[in-house]
């Protein structure tokens, strides 16, 4: 990895696709910092008693902006793991943020998940999520999203199929190879 470039690893996938688990494991394995949309927006969500989906979306957009601000201000040579569902905004928005942050290289871990697995995981977490996240009414929309979502593909993509007893060793090897380039 060249020390003068900025690299990000997008850990991408629809809600409940396993992004956070994969991000934590990658962070531990490679000693990389990570930023998450939920990690930024949920402390703000805790300050409000009523959050509808539109306000949740605004908080998500603000958190997204914070992520790219942090990356922009970070020194070159410090790769970041970014845990988010990148399909919630237009692709051009991500491209603009990457450019503004000075990111020269994008790697992507695509958490492919079936509709059934995504819906089951999301439904299982309904009682644990902060007020303001979409509820049970979101499940049919999530099923459609999981069936049609694709990676951003702005650089090399590692496709990780979730829900099949994932072995992360191939992902670890792939990322190690790409970070050494």
XYZ file of N, CA and C in Angstrom:
543
model
N 0.849 -1.177 0.000
C 0.000 0.000 0.000
C 0.890 1.233 0.000
N 0.617 2.163 -0.900
C 1.398 3.389 -0.912
C 0.962 4.270 0.238
N 1.928 4.964 0.838
C 1.626 5.731 2.039
C 0.982 7.076 1.728
N 0.998 7.524 0.474
C 0.439 8.832 0.158
C -1.004 8.763 -0.346
N -1.563 7.578 -0.465
C -2.927 7.469 -0.968
C -3.886 7.152 0.172
N -5.135 7.453 -0.092
C -6.187 7.082 0.861
C -6.955 5.908 0.285
N -7.169 4.933 1.144
C -7.890 3.722 0.778
C -9.060 3.552 1.731
N -10.200 3.176 1.189
C -11.332 2.789 2.020
C -11.794 1.408 1.600
N -12.288 0.676 2.582
C -12.907 -0.617 2.340
C -14.377 -0.441 2.679
N -15.215 -0.451 1.663
C -16.654 -0.343 1.861
C -17.180 -1.716 2.252
N -17.716 -1.836 3.436
C -18.364 -3.082 3.847
C -19.850 -2.817 3.617
N -20.316 -3.290 2.483
C -21.604 -2.897 1.924
C -22.586 -4.067 1.935
N -23.850 -3.732 1.993
C -24.925 -4.714 1.930
C -26.191 -4.109 2.499
N -27.292 -4.715 2.190
C -28.580 -4.217 2.670
C -28.640 -4.369 4.189
N -29.594 -3.717 4.837
C -29.755 -3.913 6.279
C -29.881 -5.408 6.616
N -29.242 -5.800 7.702
C -29.264 -7.173 8.227
C -28.493 -8.160 7.354
N -27.541 -7.653 6.576
C -26.748 -8.544 5.724
C -25.452 -9.000 6.381
N -25.183 -8.567 7.602
C -23.991 -9.011 8.299
C -22.816 -8.052 8.238
N -23.057 -6.823 7.788
C -21.975 -5.839 7.632
C -21.227 -5.573 8.932
N -21.940 -5.351 10.002
C -21.286 -4.973 11.264
C -20.405 -6.093 11.802
N -20.868 -7.310 11.706
C -20.077 -8.449 12.164
C -18.799 -8.567 11.343
N -18.923 -8.475 10.028
C -17.757 -8.564 9.146
C -16.810 -7.395 9.413
N -17.349 -6.203 9.572
C -16.508 -5.028 9.822
C -15.693 -5.207 11.098
N -16.333 -5.644 12.164
C -15.607 -5.848 13.427
C -14.508 -6.893 13.263
N -14.802 -7.967 12.553
C -13.790 -9.017 12.367
C -12.623 -8.509 11.518
N -12.915 -7.717 10.497
C -11.840 -7.150 9.682
C -11.009 -6.155 10.492
N -11.682 -5.360 11.296
C -10.982 -4.385 12.128
C -10.023 -5.083 13.094
N -10.505 -6.133 13.721
C -9.655 -6.882 14.654
C -8.488 -7.549 13.939
N -8.758 -8.147 12.810
C -7.729 -8.893 12.077
C -6.631 -7.975 11.540
N -7.027 -6.793 11.024
C -6.069 -5.914 10.354
C -5.740 -4.647 11.147
N -6.285 -4.526 12.342
C -6.069 -3.329 13.185
C -6.405 -2.051 12.424
N -7.560 -2.057 11.785
C -8.021 -0.903 11.016
C -9.164 -0.200 11.742
N -9.180 1.126 11.688
C -10.320 1.846 12.248
C -11.541 1.666 11.352
N -12.705 1.753 11.983
C -13.926 1.673 11.175
C -14.925 2.723 11.617
N -15.759 3.083 10.650
C -16.838 4.045 10.856
C -18.130 3.398 10.372
N -19.213 3.629 11.137
C -20.505 3.073 10.750
C -21.573 4.152 10.802
N -22.507 4.058 9.887
C -23.628 5.002 9.890
C -24.373 4.920 11.226
N -24.738 3.715 11.650
C -25.491 3.568 12.898
C -24.676 4.025 14.099
N -23.383 3.762 14.091
C -22.541 4.183 15.198
C -22.515 5.689 15.381
N -22.688 6.410 14.296
C -22.708 7.876 14.363
C -24.107 8.391 14.667
N -25.121 7.821 14.018
C -26.459 8.406 14.170
C -27.199 7.966 15.433
N -26.919 6.788 15.968
C -27.700 6.313 17.103
C -27.542 7.147 18.370
N -26.382 7.724 18.685
C -26.334 8.618 19.848
C -27.263 9.826 19.683
N -27.423 10.282 18.456
C -28.365 11.382 18.202
C -29.800 10.887 18.324
N -30.062 9.682 17.841
C -31.406 9.115 17.941
C -31.833 8.984 19.400
N -30.872 8.717 20.271
C -31.180 8.543 21.691
C -31.674 9.831 22.332
N -31.443 10.961 21.699
C -31.839 12.252 22.254
C -33.271 12.647 21.895
N -33.900 11.877 21.023
C -35.245 12.205 20.563
C -36.219 11.089 20.930
N -37.401 11.450 21.364
C -38.377 10.438 21.743
C -39.187 9.940 20.547
N -39.342 10.787 19.546
C -40.112 10.376 18.370
C -39.287 10.626 17.119
N -39.006 9.546 16.420
C -38.251 9.641 15.176
C -39.002 8.843 14.130
N -39.429 9.526 13.084
C -40.083 8.811 11.999
C -39.031 8.412 10.958
N -39.461 7.719 9.943
C -38.525 7.214 8.939
C -37.827 8.350 8.197
N -38.531 9.434 7.934
C -37.922 10.570 7.232
C -36.802 11.195 8.062
N -37.035 11.338 9.366
C -36.000 11.910 10.234
C -34.832 10.933 10.373
N -35.131 9.652 10.464
C -34.093 8.632 10.511
C -33.217 8.746 9.257
N -33.845 8.939 8.124
C -33.103 9.072 6.859
C -32.209 10.313 6.889
N -32.724 11.420 7.440
C -31.904 12.637 7.544
C -30.704 12.404 8.449
N -30.920 11.720 9.560
C -29.798 11.394 10.438
C -28.787 10.495 9.721
N -29.281 9.567 8.932
C -28.391 8.700 8.155
C -27.567 9.490 7.156
N -28.193 10.441 6.488
C -27.462 11.294 5.535
C -26.410 12.135 6.251
N -26.752 12.654 7.426
C -25.786 13.440 8.206
C -24.627 12.554 8.654
N -24.923 11.342 9.105
C -23.872 10.414 9.528
C -22.957 10.073 8.352
N -23.541 9.894 7.182
C -22.781 9.610 5.962
C -21.804 10.755 5.684
N -22.281 11.974 5.836
C -21.430 13.142 5.621
C -20.301 13.187 6.658
N -20.607 12.847 7.902
C -19.583 12.815 8.951
C -18.500 11.796 8.596
N -18.904 10.629 8.140
C -17.933 9.589 7.771
C -16.920 10.141 6.774
N -17.414 10.786 5.731
C -16.491 11.250 4.688
C -15.681 12.449 5.143
N -16.195 13.199 6.083
C -15.424 14.291 6.678
C -14.240 13.736 7.478
N -14.491 12.686 8.245
C -13.420 12.050 9.020
C -12.358 11.485 8.078
N -12.790 10.791 7.035
C -11.843 10.226 6.068
C -11.049 11.343 5.400
N -11.716 12.410 5.034
C -11.037 13.546 4.388
C -9.942 14.106 5.290
N -10.220 14.216 6.585
C -9.270 14.823 7.514
C -8.216 13.846 8.029
N -8.353 12.573 7.723
C -7.380 11.569 8.178
C -6.109 11.665 7.340
N -4.999 11.254 7.915
C -3.754 11.284 7.149
C -3.760 10.239 6.038
N -3.057 10.517 4.951
C -2.913 9.497 3.900
C -2.260 8.251 4.483
N -2.564 7.120 3.910
C -1.964 5.876 4.365
C -2.699 5.215 5.511
N -3.817 5.766 5.940
C -4.613 5.187 7.025
C -5.914 4.664 6.427
N -5.952 3.391 6.031
C -7.192 2.860 5.452
C -8.307 2.801 6.499
N -9.514 3.026 6.047
C -10.692 2.927 6.909
C -11.626 1.854 6.382
N -12.256 1.145 7.309
C -13.388 0.286 6.992
C -14.631 1.143 7.176
N -15.517 1.146 6.188
C -16.745 1.929 6.259
C -17.918 0.961 6.163
N -18.674 0.844 7.247
C -19.813 -0.068 7.348
C -21.081 0.724 7.074
N -21.704 0.446 5.923
C -22.937 1.157 5.560
C -23.651 0.405 4.446
N -24.933 0.671 4.331
C -25.689 0.261 3.145
C -25.558 1.445 2.192
N -24.670 1.317 1.213
C -24.357 2.426 0.326
C -25.432 2.675 -0.719
N -26.384 1.776 -0.854
C -27.453 1.948 -1.825
C -28.563 2.874 -1.377
N -28.465 3.445 -0.164
C -29.546 4.307 0.315
C -29.466 5.715 -0.261
N -28.374 6.011 -0.951
C -28.227 7.290 -1.646
C -27.739 6.999 -3.058
N -27.874 7.955 -3.966
C -27.395 7.727 -5.336
C -25.890 7.442 -5.371
N -25.487 6.609 -6.290
C -24.081 6.253 -6.469
C -23.212 7.499 -6.647
N -23.735 8.490 -7.358
C -22.983 9.723 -7.615
C -22.637 10.447 -6.312
N -23.504 10.330 -5.312
C -23.231 10.949 -4.011
C -21.983 10.323 -3.395
N -21.894 8.999 -3.432
C -20.723 8.307 -2.911
C -19.474 8.714 -3.693
N -19.576 8.764 -4.996
C -18.426 9.143 -5.825
C -17.951 10.553 -5.464
N -18.879 11.470 -5.265
C -18.514 12.839 -4.867
C -17.829 12.854 -3.504
N -18.374 12.135 -2.529
C -17.753 12.094 -1.197
C -16.353 11.486 -1.266
N -16.179 10.432 -2.035
C -14.856 9.814 -2.176
C -13.861 10.814 -2.757
N -14.277 11.523 -3.769
C -13.404 12.519 -4.397
C -13.051 13.619 -3.404
N -14.049 14.150 -2.704
C -13.817 15.225 -1.735
C -12.917 14.768 -0.588
N -12.998 13.489 -0.232
C -12.181 12.953 0.863
C -10.771 12.590 0.404
N -10.521 12.669 -0.890
C -9.187 12.341 -1.404
C -8.911 10.851 -1.462
N -9.950 10.049 -1.587
C -9.787 8.595 -1.646
C -9.351 8.197 -3.050
N -8.210 7.530 -3.115
C -7.669 7.096 -4.403
C -8.044 5.657 -4.724
N -8.316 4.871 -3.673
C -8.589 3.456 -3.910
C -9.762 2.996 -3.063
N -10.687 2.304 -3.731
C -11.882 1.768 -3.071
C -11.874 0.255 -3.226
N -11.949 -0.419 -2.097
C -12.154 -1.859 -2.066
C -13.542 -2.074 -1.485
N -14.199 -3.144 -1.889
C -15.570 -3.346 -1.407
C -15.792 -4.796 -1.013
N -16.371 -4.968 0.156
C -16.835 -6.278 0.594
C -18.352 -6.241 0.452
N -18.864 -7.025 -0.480
C -20.304 -7.073 -0.722
C -20.899 -8.236 0.060
N -21.762 -7.917 1.002
C -22.442 -8.920 1.827
C -23.728 -9.323 1.117
N -23.619 -10.324 0.285
C -24.787 -10.828 -0.437
C -25.634 -11.638 0.540
N -26.931 -11.366 0.530
C -27.819 -12.054 1.455
C -29.149 -12.304 0.750
N -29.712 -13.474 0.978
C -31.019 -13.762 0.386
C -32.082 -12.935 1.087
N -33.186 -12.766 0.423
C -34.313 -12.046 1.030
C -34.749 -12.709 2.320
N -34.829 -14.030 2.319
C -35.283 -14.760 3.514
C -34.352 -14.526 4.699
N -33.046 -14.585 4.466
C -32.087 -14.398 5.557
C -32.138 -12.955 6.060
N -32.170 -11.993 5.146
C -32.217 -10.579 5.557
C -33.470 -10.302 6.383
N -34.612 -10.761 5.925
C -35.875 -10.518 6.638
C -35.858 -11.201 8.004
N -35.382 -12.436 8.065
C -35.342 -13.154 9.348
C -34.412 -12.446 10.337
N -33.252 -12.023 9.886
C -32.311 -11.325 10.775
C -32.896 -9.997 11.250
N -33.494 -9.246 10.321
C -34.057 -7.949 10.691
C -35.202 -8.131 11.685
N -36.063 -9.097 11.418
C -37.205 -9.352 12.306
C -36.723 -9.758 13.695
N -35.662 -10.525 13.765
C -35.119 -10.971 15.052
C -34.611 -9.784 15.878
N -34.153 -8.734 15.226
C -33.590 -7.568 15.917
C -34.612 -6.481 16.223
N -35.842 -6.641 15.829
C -36.818 -5.568 15.983
C -36.924 -5.066 17.418
N -36.900 -5.931 18.379
C -37.020 -5.517 19.769
C -35.762 -4.887 20.343
N -34.629 -5.031 19.640
C -33.346 -4.527 20.127
C -32.964 -3.180 19.525
N -33.598 -2.801 18.436
C -33.207 -1.584 17.713
C -33.761 -0.345 18.398
N -33.030 0.745 18.285
C -33.490 2.032 18.831
C -34.756 2.467 18.130
N -35.574 3.183 18.864
C -36.763 3.792 18.263
C -36.285 4.693 17.134
N -36.968 4.617 16.031
C -36.604 5.427 14.879
C -36.159 4.595 13.696
N -35.680 3.380 13.961
C -35.383 2.479 12.848
C -36.712 1.935 12.333
N -36.796 1.661 11.044
C -38.042 1.084 10.531
C -38.395 -0.200 11.268
N -39.675 -0.434 11.416
C -40.163 -1.598 12.141
C -40.588 -2.726 11.225
N -41.527 -3.488 11.708
C -42.001 -4.675 10.988
C -42.559 -4.330 9.603
N -43.109 -3.130 9.471
C -43.656 -2.708 8.170
C -42.596 -2.656 7.073
N -41.331 -2.631 7.473
C -40.211 -2.534 6.526
C -39.846 -3.888 5.908
N -40.275 -4.979 6.487
C -39.839 -6.301 6.055
C -40.126 -6.607 4.575
N -41.320 -6.314 4.042
C -41.535 -6.577 2.611
C -40.602 -5.740 1.721
N -40.370 -4.494 2.111
C -39.454 -3.638 1.346
C -38.033 -4.197 1.395
N -37.610 -4.657 2.563
C -36.279 -5.245 2.711
C -36.136 -6.490 1.845
N -37.173 -7.305 1.772
C -37.129 -8.517 0.940
C -36.874 -8.149 -0.524
N -37.567 -7.139 -1.012
C -37.350 -6.683 -2.395
C -35.951 -6.103 -2.585
N -35.521 -5.340 -1.615
C -34.200 -4.731 -1.659
C -33.117 -5.808 -1.725
N -33.206 -6.807 -0.860
C -32.214 -7.879 -0.829
C -32.187 -8.659 -2.144
N -33.331 -8.798 -2.767
C -33.404 -9.545 -4.027
C -32.771 -8.794 -5.192
N -32.695 -7.476 -5.093
C -32.242 -6.676 -6.240
C -30.971 -5.864 -6.016
N -30.478 -5.788 -4.801
C -29.328 -4.937 -4.495
C -28.053 -5.462 -5.135
N -27.174 -4.543 -5.466
C -25.880 -4.863 -6.080
C -24.795 -4.026 -5.421
N -23.543 -4.482 -5.507
C -22.454 -3.674 -4.955
C -22.263 -2.377 -5.747
N -21.537 -1.435 -5.154
C -21.243 -0.171 -5.830
C -20.211 -0.382 -6.932
N -19.298 -1.320 -6.757
C -18.308 -1.721 -7.768
C -17.481 -0.540 -8.280
N -16.937 0.226 -7.349
C -16.050 1.339 -7.704
C -14.587 0.922 -7.658
N -14.349 -0.326 -7.425
C -13.018 -0.921 -7.352
C -13.216 -2.415 -7.187
N -12.152 -3.130 -6.807
C -12.288 -4.571 -6.606
C -13.362 -4.899 -5.570
N -14.122 -5.963 -5.843
C -15.225 -6.377 -4.969
C -15.009 -7.823 -4.540
N -15.131 -8.053 -3.231
C -15.154 -9.409 -2.694
C -16.601 -9.705 -2.334
N -17.161 -10.740 -2.924
C -18.547 -11.113 -2.650
C -18.580 -12.179 -1.565
N -19.198 -11.821 -0.453
C -19.337 -12.721 0.685
C -20.798 -13.111 0.793
N -21.092 -14.400 0.628
C -22.471 -14.865 0.724
C -22.797 -15.116 2.182
N -23.737 -14.340 2.699
C -24.136 -14.432 4.099
C -25.207 -15.508 4.285
N -25.200 -16.098 5.472
C -26.223 -17.073 5.811
C -25.858 -18.483 5.425
N -24.595 -18.691 5.003
C -24.188 -20.027 4.578
C -22.990 -20.528 5.385
N -22.898 -20.096 6.635
C -21.777 -20.517 7.471
C -20.469 -19.966 6.935
N -20.412 -18.652 6.806
C -19.304 -17.967 6.183
C -17.949 -18.345 6.774
N -17.004 -18.620 5.893
C -15.605 -18.781 6.259
C -14.931 -17.498 5.791
N -14.408 -16.717 6.720
C -13.829 -15.422 6.364
C -12.377 -15.500 5.925
N -11.765 -16.671 5.970
C -10.360 -16.764 5.563
C -10.108 -16.304 4.134
N -10.961 -16.655 3.162
C -10.736 -16.120 1.811
C -10.840 -14.583 1.763
N -11.755 -14.014 2.540
C -11.870 -12.559 2.611
C -10.610 -11.959 3.230
N -10.124 -12.550 4.311
C -8.906 -12.051 4.944
C -7.742 -12.057 3.956
N -7.593 -13.145 3.213
C -6.496 -13.246 2.240
C -6.659 -12.200 1.139
N -7.883 -12.031 0.642
C -8.154 -11.047 -0.416
C -7.792 -9.632 0.064
N -8.246 -9.280 1.263
C -7.979 -7.945 1.755
C -6.496 -7.734 2.026
N -5.849 -8.738 2.588
C -4.398 -8.610 2.833
C -3.658 -8.366 1.511
N -4.016 -9.110 0.475
C -3.374 -8.908 -0.841
C -3.609 -7.497 -1.352
N -4.830 -6.999 -1.242
C -5.147 -5.666 -1.770
C -4.552 -4.538 -0.935
N -4.428 -4.729 0.354
C -3.828 -3.689 1.181
C -2.315 -3.608 0.995
N -1.704 -4.685 0.512
C -0.265 -4.681 0.280
C 0.110 -4.109 -1.084
N -0.852 -3.975 -1.969
C -0.570 -3.436 -3.319
C 0.021 -2.047 -3.239
